[in-house]
């Protein structure tokens, strides 16, 4: 995944079937079900939840934005 603003590349590391790590944040895949037909991605770090996203690209973009705002 490339951060377009800074030009840096950061890797998404898969820990298990439903868990990825990106820039120190956990991204947990919540598979679709009959009640929830969209696969969602939950972003968290150190017990703090940062939201639920409809696509992995939206989740990583949000994390990149957190780093941009922090600077």
Tab-separated table of C-alpha atoms in Angstrom:
chain	number	residue	atom	x	y	z
A	1	UNK	CA	0.000	0.000	0.000
A	2	UNK	CA	1.457	3.376	-0.961
A	3	UNK	CA	0.692	6.585	0.844
A	4	UNK	CA	0.156	8.970	-2.093
A	5	UNK	CA	0.836	12.139	-0.112
A	6	UNK	CA	4.278	11.181	1.194
A	7	UNK	CA	5.230	8.549	-1.380
A	8	UNK	CA	6.104	5.996	1.332
A	9	UNK	CA	5.091	2.367	1.081
A	10	UNK	CA	3.826	0.447	4.097
A	11	UNK	CA	3.136	-3.274	4.204
A	12	UNK	CA	-0.048	-4.981	5.306
A	13	UNK	CA	1.026	-8.065	7.265
A	14	UNK	CA	-1.453	-10.917	7.586
A	15	UNK	CA	-1.359	-12.534	11.042
A	16	UNK	CA	-4.288	-14.910	10.615
A	17	UNK	CA	-7.291	-15.529	8.393
A	18	UNK	CA	-9.111	-12.474	9.751
A	19	UNK	CA	-6.353	-10.293	11.248
A	20	UNK	CA	-3.930	-7.940	9.497
A	21	UNK	CA	-1.469	-5.394	10.890
A	22	UNK	CA	-0.788	-2.072	9.178
A	23	UNK	CA	1.463	0.630	10.674
A	24	UNK	CA	0.946	-0.738	14.196
A	25	UNK	CA	-2.849	-0.973	13.921
A	26	UNK	CA	-4.847	-4.208	13.871
A	27	UNK	CA	-7.351	-4.566	11.053
A	28	UNK	CA	-9.831	-7.345	11.762
A	29	UNK	CA	-11.921	-8.675	8.892
A	30	UNK	CA	-15.583	-9.204	9.810
A	31	UNK	CA	-16.860	-11.566	7.095
A	32	UNK	CA	-20.229	-11.035	5.508
A	33	UNK	CA	-23.224	-12.985	6.765
A	34	UNK	CA	-26.848	-13.288	5.755
A	35	UNK	CA	-27.702	-10.481	8.182
A	36	UNK	CA	-24.735	-8.313	7.161
A	37	UNK	CA	-24.075	-8.778	3.421
A	38	UNK	CA	-20.939	-6.577	3.356
A	39	UNK	CA	-17.475	-7.610	4.561
A	40	UNK	CA	-16.339	-5.019	7.102
A	41	UNK	CA	-12.941	-4.150	8.566
A	42	UNK	CA	-12.510	-3.061	12.207
A	43	UNK	CA	-9.477	-0.881	13.016
A	44	UNK	CA	-8.011	-0.904	16.530
A	45	UNK	CA	-4.792	-0.265	18.437
A	46	UNK	CA	-3.989	-1.050	22.086
A	47	UNK	CA	-7.633	-1.701	22.954
A	48	UNK	CA	-8.846	1.525	21.320
A	49	UNK	CA	-11.328	1.062	18.458
A	50	UNK	CA	-11.137	3.472	15.522
A	51	UNK	CA	-14.173	2.358	13.554
A	52	UNK	CA	-15.660	-0.052	11.072
A	53	UNK	CA	-14.929	0.320	7.347
A	54	UNK	CA	-16.499	-1.188	4.215
A	55	UNK	CA	-13.174	-1.817	2.432
A	56	UNK	CA	-9.585	-2.573	3.384
A	57	UNK	CA	-8.440	0.430	1.335
A	58	UNK	CA	-10.692	2.716	3.401
A	59	UNK	CA	-9.270	1.288	6.638
A	60	UNK	CA	-5.641	1.769	5.562
A	61	UNK	CA	-6.453	5.241	4.232
A	62	UNK	CA	-7.927	6.183	7.599
A	63	UNK	CA	-4.772	4.957	9.369
A	64	UNK	CA	-2.597	6.974	6.963
A	65	UNK	CA	-4.763	10.016	7.703
A	66	UNK	CA	-4.258	9.536	11.463
A	67	UNK	CA	-0.493	9.658	10.924
A	68	UNK	CA	-0.817	12.748	8.700
A	69	UNK	CA	-2.938	14.616	11.253
A	70	UNK	CA	-0.560	13.667	14.075
A	71	UNK	CA	2.396	15.430	12.393
